[in-house]
PDB file of C-alpha atoms in Angstrom:
ATOM      1  CA  MET A 592    -108.536  45.275 -55.067  1.00 50.00           C
ATOM      2  CA  ASP A 593    -107.497  47.653 -52.267  1.00 73.00           C
ATOM      3  CA  ILE A 594    -103.837  46.794 -52.712  1.00 76.00           C
ATOM      4  CA  LYS A 595    -104.108  47.490 -56.434  1.00 79.00           C
ATOM      5  CA  GLU A 596    -105.727  50.852 -55.740  1.00 80.00           C
ATOM      6  CA  ASP A 597    -103.098  51.705 -53.125  1.00 82.00           C
ATOM      7  CA  ASN A 598    -100.275  50.839 -55.485  1.00 84.00           C
ATOM      8  CA  SER A 599    -101.759  52.964 -58.214  1.00 87.00           C
ATOM      9  CA  LEU A 600    -102.242  55.856 -55.769  1.00 88.00           C
ATOM     10  CA  LEU A 601     -98.604  55.613 -54.644  1.00 91.00           C
ATOM     11  CA  ALA A 602     -97.324  55.276 -58.210  1.00 89.00           C
ATOM     12  CA  GLY A 603     -99.165  58.463 -59.125  1.00 89.00           C
ATOM     13  CA  PHE A 604     -97.850  60.271 -56.066  1.00 90.00           C
ATOM     14  CA  PHE A 605     -94.223  59.357 -56.852  1.00 91.00           C
ATOM     15  CA  ARG A 606     -94.455  59.706 -60.657  1.00 89.00           C
ATOM     16  CA  GLU A 607     -92.960  63.181 -60.718  1.00 86.00           C
ATOM     17  CA  SER A 608     -90.073  62.106 -58.488  1.00 87.00           C
ATOM     18  CA  ALA A 609     -89.376  59.070 -60.628  1.00 87.00           C
ATOM     19  CA  GLN A 610     -89.018  61.295 -63.688  1.00 87.00           C
ATOM     20  CA  MET A 611     -86.953  63.916 -61.886  1.00 88.00           C
ATOM     21  CA  GLU A 612     -83.605  64.625 -63.569  1.00 91.00           C
ATOM     22  CA  ILE A 613     -81.125  66.715 -61.631  1.00 92.00           C
ATOM     23  CA  ALA A 614     -78.920  68.912 -63.815  1.00 92.00           C
ATOM     24  CA  ASP A 615     -75.195  68.487 -63.301  1.00 93.00           C
ATOM     25  CA  ASN A 616     -74.496  72.198 -62.629  1.00 91.00           C
ATOM     26  CA  GLY A 617     -70.816  71.614 -61.944  1.00 93.00           C
ATOM     27  CA  PHE A 618     -71.306  68.622 -59.651  1.00 94.00           C
ATOM     28  CA  SER A 619     -69.160  66.260 -61.793  1.00 94.00           C
ATOM     29  CA  GLY A 620     -66.407  68.864 -61.891  1.00 94.00           C
ATOM     30  CA  GLN A 621     -66.431  69.144 -58.092  1.00 93.00           C
ATOM     31  CA  VAL A 622     -66.114  65.371 -57.725  1.00 94.00           C
ATOM     32  CA  SER A 623     -63.325  65.288 -60.280  1.00 92.00           C
ATOM     33  CA  ARG A 624     -61.400  68.089 -58.555  1.00 92.00           C
ATOM     34  CA  ARG A 625     -61.785  66.412 -55.187  1.00 91.00           C
ATOM     35  CA  ILE A 626     -60.487  63.094 -56.524  1.00 89.00           C
ATOM     36  CA  ARG A 627     -57.506  64.804 -58.127  1.00 86.00           C
ATOM     37  CA  ARG A 628     -56.785  66.749 -54.948  1.00 85.00           C
ATOM     38  CA  GLU A 629     -57.094  63.785 -52.608  1.00 82.00           C
ATOM     39  CA  TYR A 630     -55.932  60.814 -54.653  1.00 80.00           C
ATOM     40  CA  VAL A 631     -54.114  61.647 -57.855  1.00 73.00           C
ATOM     41  CA  HIS A 632     -51.611  63.850 -56.024  1.00 76.00           C
ATOM     42  CA  ARG A 633     -51.276  61.203 -53.362  1.00 74.00           C
ATOM     43  CA  ARG A 634     -50.585  58.625 -56.077  1.00 73.00           C
ATOM     44  CA  THR A 635     -47.799  60.796 -57.490  1.00 75.00           C
ATOM     45  CA  ALA A 636     -46.338  61.100 -54.006  1.00 77.00           C
ATOM     46  CA  ALA A 637     -46.524  57.316 -53.642  1.00 73.00           C
ATOM     47  CA  ARG A 638     -44.641  56.855 -56.923  1.00 73.00           C
ATOM     48  CA  ILE A 639     -41.912  59.262 -55.822  1.00 78.00           C
ATOM     49  CA  TRP A 640     -41.687  57.455 -52.490  1.00 76.00           C
ATOM     50  CA  THR A 641     -41.350  54.123 -54.286  1.00 73.00           C
ATOM     51  CA  ALA A 642     -38.606  55.471 -56.517  1.00 73.00           C
ATOM     52  CA  VAL A 643     -36.743  56.885 -53.507  1.00 76.00           C
ATOM     53  CA  CYS A 644     -37.042  53.520 -51.696  1.00 74.00           C
ATOM     54  CA  ALA A 645     -35.708  51.699 -54.725  1.00 71.00           C
ATOM     55  CA  ALA A 646     -32.770  54.089 -55.085  1.00 72.00           C
ATOM     56  CA  ILE A 647     -31.921  53.795 -51.376  1.00 74.00           C
ATOM     57  CA  ALA A 648     -32.141  50.005 -51.600  1.00 70.00           C
ATOM     58  CA  VAL A 649     -29.766  49.837 -54.559  1.00 68.00           C
ATOM     59  CA  VAL A 650     -27.271  52.243 -52.956  1.00 70.00           C
ATOM     60  CA  LEU A 651     -27.355  50.357 -49.650  1.00 68.00           C
ATOM     61  CA  VAL A 652     -26.772  46.980 -51.263  1.00 66.00           C
ATOM     62  CA  PHE A 653     -23.759  48.201 -53.216  1.00 65.00           C
ATOM     63  CA  VAL A 654     -22.295  50.258 -50.354  1.00 65.00           C
ATOM     64  CA  CYS A 655     -22.700  47.409 -47.859  1.00 63.00           C
ATOM     65  CA  GLY A 656     -21.501  44.832 -50.363  1.00 58.00           C
ATOM     66  CA  ARG A 657     -18.174  46.590 -50.978  1.00 57.00           C
ATOM     67  CA  GLY A 658     -15.366  44.999 -48.991  1.00 51.00           C
ATOM     68  CA  VAL A 659     -17.717  42.774 -47.089  1.00 52.00           C
ATOM     69  CA  ASP A 660     -18.050  39.086 -47.639  1.00 56.00           C
ATOM     70  CA  ILE A 661     -21.774  38.779 -48.102  1.00 53.00           C
ATOM     71  CA  ARG A 662     -21.454  34.973 -48.036  1.00 55.00           C
ATOM     72  CA  SER A 663     -20.672  35.255 -44.338  1.00 56.00           C
ATOM     73  CA  TRP A 664     -23.979  36.986 -43.656  1.00 54.00           C
ATOM     74  CA  ALA A 665     -26.676  34.974 -42.024  1.00 53.00           C
ATOM     75  CA  VAL A 666     -29.124  36.604 -44.425  1.00 56.00           C
ATOM     76  CA  SER A 667     -29.857  34.989 -47.758  1.00 57.00           C
ATOM     77  CA  PRO A 668     -31.526  36.625 -50.746  1.00 55.00           C
ATOM     78  CA  VAL A 669     -34.645  34.675 -49.768  1.00 56.00           C
ATOM     79  CA  ASP A 670     -34.620  36.386 -46.359  1.00 62.00           C
ATOM     80  CA  VAL A 671     -34.133  39.741 -48.071  1.00 62.00           C
ATOM     81  CA  ALA A 672     -37.065  39.008 -50.367  1.00 58.00           C
ATOM     82  CA  ALA A 673     -39.260  37.977 -47.414  1.00 60.00           C
ATOM     83  CA  TRP A 674     -38.335  41.136 -45.543  1.00 67.00           C
ATOM     84  CA  ALA A 675     -38.968  43.253 -48.609  1.00 63.00           C
ATOM     85  CA  VAL A 676     -42.380  41.685 -49.230  1.00 57.00           C
ATOM     86  CA  SER A 677     -43.293  42.280 -45.599  1.00 61.00           C
ATOM     87  CA  LEU A 678     -42.198  45.913 -45.990  1.00 63.00           C
ATOM     88  CA  ALA A 679     -44.297  46.166 -49.127  1.00 57.00           C
ATOM     89  CA  ASP A 680     -47.296  44.802 -47.241  1.00 54.00           C
ATOM     90  CA  ARG A 681     -46.839  47.400 -44.530  1.00 57.00           C
ATOM     91  CA  LEU A 682     -46.600  50.141 -47.106  1.00 55.00           C
ATOM     92  CA  SER A 683     -49.787  48.902 -48.738  1.00 48.00           C
ATOM     93  CA  VAL A 684     -51.635  48.786 -45.448  1.00 43.00           C
ATOM     94  CA  SER A 685     -50.394  52.172 -44.364  1.00 44.00           C
ATOM     95  CA  GLY A 686     -51.739  54.199 -47.193  1.00 44.00           C
ATOM     96  CA  LEU A 687     -51.787  52.737 -50.639  1.00 44.00           C
ATOM     97  CA  GLN A 688     -54.742  50.433 -50.209  1.00 45.00           C
ATOM     98  CA  ALA A 689     -57.085  53.187 -51.291  1.00 43.00           C
ATOM     99  CA  LEU A 690     -55.421  53.401 -54.681  1.00 44.00           C
ATOM    100  CA  PRO A 691     -56.282  51.338 -57.721  1.00 45.00           C
ATOM    101  CA  PRO A 692     -54.581  47.916 -57.695  1.00 46.00           C
ATOM    102  CA  LEU A 693     -51.792  48.561 -60.155  1.00 44.00           C
ATOM    103  CA  LEU A 694     -50.648  51.451 -58.028  1.00 45.00           C
ATOM    104  CA  ALA A 695     -50.871  49.413 -54.867  1.00 47.00           C
ATOM    105  CA  VAL A 696     -48.476  46.988 -56.558  1.00 50.00           C
ATOM    106  CA  ALA A 697     -45.791  49.698 -56.577  1.00 54.00           C
ATOM    107  CA  PRO A 698     -44.347  48.642 -53.186  1.00 56.00           C
ATOM    108  CA  LEU A 699     -44.200  45.099 -54.506  1.00 57.00           C
ATOM    109  CA  GLY A 700     -42.045  46.505 -57.286  1.00 63.00           C
ATOM    110  CA  VAL A 701     -39.783  47.888 -54.575  1.00 61.00           C
ATOM    111  CA  ALA A 702     -39.669  44.446 -52.979  1.00 61.00           C
ATOM    112  CA  LEU A 703     -38.701  42.777 -56.240  1.00 64.00           C
ATOM    113  CA  LEU A 704     -36.106  45.444 -56.915  1.00 66.00           C
ATOM    114  CA  LEU A 705     -34.682  44.968 -53.424  1.00 65.00           C
ATOM    115  CA  SER A 706     -34.431  41.243 -54.037  1.00 63.00           C
ATOM    116  CA  ALA A 707     -32.794  41.766 -57.427  1.00 66.00           C
ATOM    117  CA  ALA A 708     -30.384  44.276 -55.920  1.00 62.00           C
ATOM    118  CA  GLY A 709     -29.598  41.843 -53.104  1.00 62.00           C
ATOM    119  CA  MET A 710     -28.845  39.125 -55.625  1.00 61.00           C
ATOM    120  CA  ALA A 711     -26.680  41.495 -57.670  1.00 62.00           C
ATOM    121  CA  GLY A 712     -24.769  42.483 -54.540  1.00 58.00           C
ATOM    122  CA  LEU A 713     -24.242  38.855 -53.642  1.00 58.00           C
ATOM    123  CA  VAL A 714     -22.932  38.006 -57.109  1.00 59.00           C
ATOM    124  CA  ARG A 715     -20.659  41.042 -57.109  1.00 57.00           C
ATOM    125  CA  ALA A 716     -19.271  40.247 -53.664  1.00 53.00           C
ATOM    126  CA  SER A 717     -18.745  36.611 -54.632  1.00 55.00           C
ATOM    127  CA  SER A 718     -16.679  37.581 -57.632  1.00 56.00           C
ATOM    128  CA  GLN A 719     -14.479  39.912 -55.537  1.00 52.00           C
ATOM    129  CA  ALA A 720     -14.250  37.826 -52.348  1.00 48.00           C
ATOM    130  CA  PRO A 721     -10.806  36.492 -51.382  1.00 47.00           C
ATOM    131  CA  ASP A 722     -10.295  32.750 -51.007  1.00 48.00           C
ATOM    132  CA  TYR A 723     -11.035  31.390 -47.579  1.00 46.00           C
ATOM    133  CA  PRO A 724      -8.429  29.332 -45.725  1.00 45.00           C
ATOM    134  CA  GLN A 725      -9.209  25.646 -45.871  1.00 46.00           C
ATOM    135  CA  THR A 726     -10.663  24.086 -42.758  1.00 45.00           C
ATOM    136  CA  GLY A 727      -8.565  21.631 -40.809  1.00 44.00           C
ATOM    137  CA  ARG A 728     -10.505  18.585 -41.986  1.00 46.00           C
ATOM    138  CA  SER A 729     -10.366  19.369 -45.672  1.00 43.00           C
ATOM    139  CA  ALA A 730      -6.704  20.383 -45.354  1.00 40.00           C
ATOM    140  CA  ALA A 731      -5.984  17.037 -43.860  1.00 37.00           C
TER     141      ALA A 731
ATOM    142  CA  MET B 782     -72.887  57.499 -79.732  1.00 43.00           C
ATOM    143  CA  ASN B 783     -72.110  56.713 -76.125  1.00 49.00           C
ATOM    144  CA  THR B 784     -71.456  53.007 -76.374  1.00 55.00           C
ATOM    145  CA  THR B 785     -68.846  52.339 -73.708  1.00 78.00           C
ATOM    146  CA  ASP B 786     -70.610  50.366 -71.007  1.00 90.00           C
ATOM    147  CA  ASP B 787     -70.232  50.962 -67.301  1.00 90.00           C
ATOM    148  CA  SER B 788     -68.146  47.836 -66.675  1.00 89.00           C
ATOM    149  CA  THR B 789     -65.604  48.804 -69.331  1.00 90.00           C
ATOM    150  CA  LEU B 790     -65.285  52.290 -67.891  1.00 91.00           C
ATOM    151  CA  ALA B 791     -64.978  50.869 -64.366  1.00 91.00           C
ATOM    152  CA  MET B 792     -62.251  48.492 -65.552  1.00 89.00           C
ATOM    153  CA  ARG B 793     -60.316  51.379 -67.114  1.00 88.00           C
ATOM    154  CA  VAL B 794     -60.489  53.266 -63.832  1.00 88.00           C
ATOM    155  CA  ALA B 795     -59.444  50.208 -61.826  1.00 86.00           C
ATOM    156  CA  LEU B 796     -56.495  49.315 -64.046  1.00 85.00           C
ATOM    157  CA  THR B 797     -55.078  52.685 -64.893  1.00 81.00           C
ATOM    158  CA  GLY B 798     -56.688  55.143 -62.503  1.00 77.00           C
ATOM    159  CA  ASN B 799     -58.166  56.843 -65.598  1.00 82.00           C
ATOM    160  CA  THR B 800     -59.988  59.838 -64.144  1.00 85.00           C
ATOM    161  CA  LYS B 801     -61.638  60.717 -67.463  1.00 89.00           C
ATOM    162  CA  ALA B 802     -63.401  57.350 -67.533  1.00 91.00           C
ATOM    163  CA  PHE B 803     -64.525  57.962 -63.975  1.00 92.00           C
ATOM    164  CA  ASP B 804     -65.770  61.452 -64.865  1.00 93.00           C
ATOM    165  CA  GLU B 805     -67.997  59.798 -67.461  1.00 94.00           C
ATOM    166  CA  LEU B 806     -69.425  57.440 -64.820  1.00 94.00           C
ATOM    167  CA  VAL B 807     -70.075  60.405 -62.522  1.00 95.00           C
ATOM    168  CA  ARG B 808     -71.909  62.238 -65.299  1.00 95.00           C
ATOM    169  CA  ARG B 809     -74.041  59.161 -66.001  1.00 95.00           C
ATOM    170  CA  TYR B 810     -75.082  58.553 -62.405  1.00 95.00           C
ATOM    171  CA  GLN B 811     -74.976  61.938 -60.670  1.00 96.00           C
ATOM    172  CA  SER B 812     -78.677  62.576 -61.164  1.00 95.00           C
ATOM    173  CA  GLN B 813     -79.758  59.169 -59.813  1.00 95.00           C
ATOM    174  CA  VAL B 814     -77.461  59.313 -56.792  1.00 96.00           C
ATOM    175  CA  ARG B 815     -78.318  62.900 -55.906  1.00 96.00           C
ATOM    176  CA  ARG B 816     -82.030  62.163 -56.304  1.00 95.00           C
ATOM    177  CA  PHE B 817     -81.659  59.174 -53.977  1.00 95.00           C
ATOM    178  CA  PHE B 818     -80.061  61.333 -51.268  1.00 95.00           C
ATOM    179  CA  LEU B 819     -82.484  64.187 -51.857  1.00 94.00           C
ATOM    180  CA  HIS B 820     -85.383  61.891 -50.983  1.00 94.00           C
ATOM    181  CA  GLN B 821     -83.595  60.334 -48.000  1.00 94.00           C
ATOM    182  CA  THR B 822     -82.822  63.770 -46.538  1.00 93.00           C
ATOM    183  CA  LEU B 823     -86.301  65.089 -47.322  1.00 92.00           C
ATOM    184  CA  GLY B 824     -85.063  67.742 -49.699  1.00 89.00           C
ATOM    185  CA  ASP B 825     -81.852  68.903 -48.030  1.00 91.00           C
ATOM    186  CA  SER B 826     -79.973  69.558 -51.266  1.00 90.00           C
ATOM    187  CA  GLN B 827     -76.715  70.695 -49.639  1.00 92.00           C
ATOM    188  CA  ARG B 828     -76.445  67.592 -47.482  1.00 93.00           C
ATOM    189  CA  SER B 829     -77.524  65.439 -50.423  1.00 94.00           C
ATOM    190  CA  ASP B 830     -74.807  66.803 -52.655  1.00 95.00           C
ATOM    191  CA  ASP B 831     -72.170  66.344 -49.947  1.00 95.00           C
ATOM    192  CA  MET B 832     -73.176  62.719 -49.508  1.00 96.00           C
ATOM    193  CA  ALA B 833     -73.351  62.170 -53.264  1.00 96.00           C
ATOM    194  CA  GLN B 834     -69.833  63.543 -53.577  1.00 96.00           C
ATOM    195  CA  ASP B 835     -68.632  61.208 -50.801  1.00 96.00           C
ATOM    196  CA  THR B 836     -70.295  58.329 -52.631  1.00 97.00           C
ATOM    197  CA  PHE B 837     -68.417  58.983 -55.865  1.00 96.00           C
ATOM    198  CA  VAL B 838     -65.095  59.505 -54.105  1.00 94.00           C
ATOM    199  CA  LYS B 839     -65.582  56.211 -52.247  1.00 94.00           C
ATOM    200  CA  ALA B 840     -66.554  54.525 -55.501  1.00 94.00           C
ATOM    201  CA  TYR B 841     -63.324  55.756 -57.091  1.00 92.00           C
ATOM    202  CA  THR B 842     -61.156  54.426 -54.296  1.00 88.00           C
ATOM    203  CA  ALA B 843     -62.977  51.082 -54.122  1.00 90.00           C
ATOM    204  CA  ILE B 844     -63.557  50.559 -57.835  1.00 91.00           C
ATOM    205  CA  ALA B 845     -61.179  47.585 -57.920  1.00 87.00           C
ATOM    206  CA  GLN B 846     -63.742  45.778 -55.788  1.00 89.00           C
ATOM    207  CA  PHE B 847     -66.383  46.113 -58.489  1.00 90.00           C
ATOM    208  CA  ARG B 848     -66.435  42.662 -60.081  1.00 85.00           C
ATOM    209  CA  GLY B 849     -69.280  43.235 -62.502  1.00 85.00           C
ATOM    210  CA  ARG B 850     -71.432  40.515 -60.901  1.00 86.00           C
ATOM    211  CA  SER B 851     -74.193  43.060 -60.379  1.00 89.00           C
ATOM    212  CA  ALA B 852     -74.976  46.212 -62.327  1.00 91.00           C
ATOM    213  CA  PHE B 853     -72.692  49.184 -61.711  1.00 93.00           C
ATOM    214  CA  SER B 854     -75.720  51.170 -60.533  1.00 94.00           C
ATOM    215  CA  THR B 855     -76.498  48.538 -57.874  1.00 95.00           C
ATOM    216  CA  TRP B 856     -72.904  48.658 -56.653  1.00 95.00           C
ATOM    217  CA  LEU B 857     -73.035  52.458 -56.574  1.00 96.00           C
ATOM    218  CA  TYR B 858     -76.338  52.468 -54.671  1.00 96.00           C
ATOM    219  CA  ARG B 859     -74.778  50.081 -52.163  1.00 96.00           C
ATOM    220  CA  ILE B 860     -72.005  52.624 -51.507  1.00 96.00           C
ATOM    221  CA  ALA B 861     -74.579  55.418 -51.356  1.00 97.00           C
ATOM    222  CA  PHE B 862     -76.571  53.461 -48.795  1.00 96.00           C
ATOM    223  CA  ASN B 863     -73.447  52.993 -46.649  1.00 96.00           C
ATOM    224  CA  VAL B 864     -72.670  56.708 -46.878  1.00 96.00           C
ATOM    225  CA  LEU B 865     -76.227  57.479 -45.787  1.00 95.00           C
ATOM    226  CA  TYR B 866     -75.972  54.994 -42.913  1.00 93.00           C
ATOM    227  CA  ASP B 867     -72.648  56.475 -41.733  1.00 93.00           C
ATOM    228  CA  ASP B 868     -74.072  59.992 -41.944  1.00 93.00           C
ATOM    229  CA  ALA B 869     -77.134  59.000 -39.911  1.00 89.00           C
ATOM    230  CA  ARG B 870     -74.898  57.397 -37.281  1.00 88.00           C
ATOM    231  CA  ARG B 871     -72.739  60.527 -37.016  1.00 86.00           C
ATOM    232  CA  ARG B 872     -75.678  62.855 -36.603  1.00 80.00           C
ATOM    233  CA  ARG B 873     -77.255  63.338 -33.219  1.00 64.00           C
ATOM    234  CA  PRO B 874     -80.306  61.123 -32.706  1.00 59.00           C
ATOM    235  CA  THR B 875     -82.296  64.211 -31.761  1.00 52.00           C
ATOM    236  CA  ALA B 876     -81.380  65.972 -34.991  1.00 52.00           C
ATOM    237  CA  GLY B 877     -84.249  64.280 -36.753  1.00 49.00           C
ATOM    238  CA  ILE B 878     -86.138  65.806 -39.578  1.00 49.00           C
ATOM    239  CA  ASP B 879     -88.928  67.784 -38.040  1.00 49.00           C
ATOM    240  CA  ASP B 880     -91.911  69.231 -39.733  1.00 49.00           C
ATOM    241  CA  GLU B 881     -90.548  72.757 -39.573  1.00 49.00           C
ATOM    242  CA  GLY B 882     -87.321  71.669 -41.282  1.00 53.00           C
ATOM    243  CA  VAL B 883     -89.280  69.924 -43.982  1.00 57.00           C
ATOM    244  CA  GLN B 884     -91.348  73.034 -44.617  1.00 51.00           C
ATOM    245  CA  HIS B 885     -88.256  75.231 -44.741  1.00 52.00           C
ATOM    246  CA  ARG B 886     -86.470  72.976 -47.228  1.00 58.00           C
ATOM    247  CA  ALA B 887     -89.447  72.238 -49.372  1.00 54.00           C
ATOM    248  CA  THR B 888     -90.354  75.884 -49.827  1.00 50.00           C
ATOM    249  CA  ALA B 889     -86.822  77.140 -50.368  1.00 48.00           C
ATOM    250  CA  SER B 890     -86.937  78.530 -53.858  1.00 42.00           C
ATOM    251  CA  GLY B 891     -83.172  78.768 -54.455  1.00 44.00           C
ATOM    252  CA  GLY B 892     -82.730  75.283 -55.892  1.00 45.00           C
ATOM    253  CA  ALA B 893     -86.083  75.035 -57.590  1.00 42.00           C
ATOM    254  CA  GLN B 894     -84.786  72.265 -59.805  1.00 46.00           C
ATOM    255  CA  THR B 895     -83.747  70.104 -56.877  1.00 55.00           C
ATOM    256  CA  ALA B 896     -86.460  71.037 -54.400  1.00 60.00           C
ATOM    257  CA  LEU B 897     -88.982  68.388 -53.469  1.00 72.00           C
ATOM    258  CA  ARG B 898     -92.691  69.041 -53.190  1.00 79.00           C
ATOM    259  CA  TYR B 899     -93.801  69.867 -49.677  1.00 85.00           C
ATOM    260  CA  ASP B 900     -96.418  67.114 -49.611  1.00 87.00           C
ATOM    261  CA  LEU B 901     -93.850  64.576 -50.780  1.00 89.00           C
ATOM    262  CA  CYS B 902     -91.369  65.599 -48.063  1.00 90.00           C
ATOM    263  CA  LYS B 903     -94.100  65.451 -45.469  1.00 90.00           C
ATOM    264  CA  ALA B 904     -95.201  62.013 -46.579  1.00 92.00           C
ATOM    265  CA  LEU B 905     -91.641  60.684 -46.602  1.00 93.00           C
ATOM    266  CA  ALA B 906     -91.054  62.170 -43.152  1.00 94.00           C
ATOM    267  CA  LEU B 907     -93.718  59.803 -41.788  1.00 94.00           C
ATOM    268  CA  LEU B 908     -91.533  56.837 -42.651  1.00 95.00           C
ATOM    269  CA  LYS B 909     -88.668  55.331 -40.701  1.00 94.00           C
ATOM    270  CA  PRO B 910     -85.303  55.666 -42.498  1.00 93.00           C
ATOM    271  CA  ALA B 911     -85.232  51.999 -43.578  1.00 94.00           C
ATOM    272  CA  GLU B 912     -88.823  52.198 -44.834  1.00 95.00           C
ATOM    273  CA  ARG B 913     -88.029  55.405 -46.703  1.00 96.00           C
ATOM    274  CA  THR B 914     -85.010  53.834 -48.381  1.00 96.00           C
ATOM    275  CA  CYS B 915     -86.948  50.752 -49.483  1.00 96.00           C
ATOM    276  CA  ILE B 916     -89.951  52.768 -50.643  1.00 95.00           C
ATOM    277  CA  THR B 917     -87.943  55.263 -52.682  1.00 94.00           C
ATOM    278  CA  LEU B 918     -85.763  52.563 -54.226  1.00 96.00           C
ATOM    279  CA  GLN B 919     -88.898  50.745 -55.359  1.00 95.00           C
ATOM    280  CA  LEU B 920     -91.307  53.535 -56.238  1.00 94.00           C
ATOM    281  CA  ILE B 921     -88.880  56.168 -57.518  1.00 93.00           C
ATOM    282  CA  ASP B 922     -85.934  54.180 -58.836  1.00 93.00           C
ATOM    283  CA  GLY B 923     -88.071  51.223 -59.876  1.00 92.00           C
ATOM    284  CA  LEU B 924     -85.812  48.555 -58.401  1.00 95.00           C
ATOM    285  CA  PRO B 925     -87.068  45.032 -57.660  1.00 95.00           C
ATOM    286  CA  VAL B 926     -87.107  43.645 -54.113  1.00 96.00           C
ATOM    287  CA  GLY B 927     -84.047  41.453 -54.761  1.00 95.00           C
ATOM    288  CA  GLU B 928     -81.936  44.393 -55.818  1.00 95.00           C
ATOM    289  CA  ILE B 929     -83.126  46.497 -52.867  1.00 96.00           C
ATOM    290  CA  ALA B 930     -82.108  43.627 -50.582  1.00 96.00           C
ATOM    291  CA  GLU B 931     -78.666  43.561 -52.225  1.00 95.00           C
ATOM    292  CA  ILE B 932     -78.209  47.297 -51.799  1.00 95.00           C
ATOM    293  CA  THR B 933     -79.380  47.465 -48.204  1.00 95.00           C
ATOM    294  CA  GLN B 934     -77.937  44.060 -47.241  1.00 94.00           C
ATOM    295  CA  MET B 935     -81.271  43.146 -45.674  1.00 95.00           C
ATOM    296  CA  PRO B 936     -83.029  39.825 -46.208  1.00 96.00           C
ATOM    297  CA  GLU B 937     -85.746  40.025 -48.856  1.00 96.00           C
ATOM    298  CA  GLY B 938     -88.392  39.318 -46.211  1.00 96.00           C
ATOM    299  CA  THR B 939     -87.294  42.357 -44.211  1.00 96.00           C
ATOM    300  CA  VAL B 940     -87.372  44.538 -47.326  1.00 96.00           C
ATOM    301  CA  LYS B 941     -90.911  43.326 -48.062  1.00 96.00           C
ATOM    302  CA  SER B 942     -91.964  44.164 -44.490  1.00 97.00           C
ATOM    303  CA  HIS B 943     -90.521  47.674 -44.764  1.00 96.00           C
ATOM    304  CA  LEU B 944     -92.258  48.152 -48.097  1.00 95.00           C
ATOM    305  CA  SER B 945     -95.556  46.919 -46.764  1.00 94.00           C
ATOM    306  CA  ARG B 946     -95.471  49.068 -43.620  1.00 95.00           C
ATOM    307  CA  GLY B 947     -94.232  52.100 -45.551  1.00 95.00           C
ATOM    308  CA  LYS B 948     -96.925  51.810 -48.178  1.00 94.00           C
ATOM    309  CA  GLU B 949     -99.558  51.434 -45.499  1.00 93.00           C
ATOM    310  CA  LYS B 950     -98.456  54.650 -43.784  1.00 94.00           C
ATOM    311  CA  LEU B 951     -98.237  56.542 -47.066  1.00 94.00           C
ATOM    312  CA  THR B 952    -101.646  55.482 -48.379  1.00 93.00           C
ATOM    313  CA  LYS B 953    -103.229  56.349 -45.061  1.00 92.00           C
ATOM    314  CA  TYR B 954    -101.628  59.812 -45.205  1.00 92.00           C
ATOM    315  CA  LEU B 955    -102.617  60.342 -48.844  1.00 91.00           C
ATOM    316  CA  ARG B 956    -106.232  59.312 -48.255  1.00 90.00           C
ATOM    317  CA  GLN B 957    -106.479  61.567 -45.206  1.00 89.00           C
ATOM    318  CA  ASN B 958    -105.243  64.444 -47.321  1.00 85.00           C
ATOM    319  CA  GLY B 959    -107.716  63.952 -50.115  1.00 80.00           C
ATOM    320  CA  TYR B 960    -105.622  62.209 -52.755  1.00 77.00           C
TER     321      TYR B 960
END
């Protein structure tokens, strides 16, 4: 009985608050501007950074591949891919984790591009590489 | 006319970073979130709006974590509760809400639309922060105990204890003041 009375007393006391509607008065706009300022611009910067990384990766692979026998490297495309994925992880941890997932995938795109570029460099170098001298055993 | 549900809008934001979809979510929930903070801060509308803004910004950055298992509002309240908790931790323990502060805020006429009644502020000031959160979520926002437990990450038994103690204090205060 008492509990019922108490509940009804409290419900009456809070009724006005429960029906309270706060007018927007520019609040949504402020939130929107803050998100654009803090995150959308940052996302654009992240995209530019990704593009720059990809361009550097492609240039490096072709510059390093020229005149060098990539087959003699101790690094395989798998190693390059592993390194690139690790780099992508670090990039994600360092600042892109706060972005929506598709954007956070951007460094992974860099990793895949690096791998593809590494493969392309390897193929290119293979096609241009001079013949190696035969080893003693096979010559015999 | 407004038929796009919260989950669809949240998915658009998560997949494409669509800020317009997020603006719509902000418009839908700004009143609820600001009202929640207004009651927790005993009518401090400036601090409430700052925390509400932080809540929405955090929701935008973490929206990929919204899986749709609970209602979007529950997920948003959970973020709001964390923002409130962080704010309380940052503030000096002595910077509590005193009676004078309550009176000043409650009688400030500038934001008449967002000002709380003096008696309401005074009653809420009697409660501990956890009691106040549970009480307002139940009596103002009309949430069930299970949902309050999900938002505050407290066991349901603890929420019930806070509700019981809070209600006891409030009814005592109301009866003493002739309600």
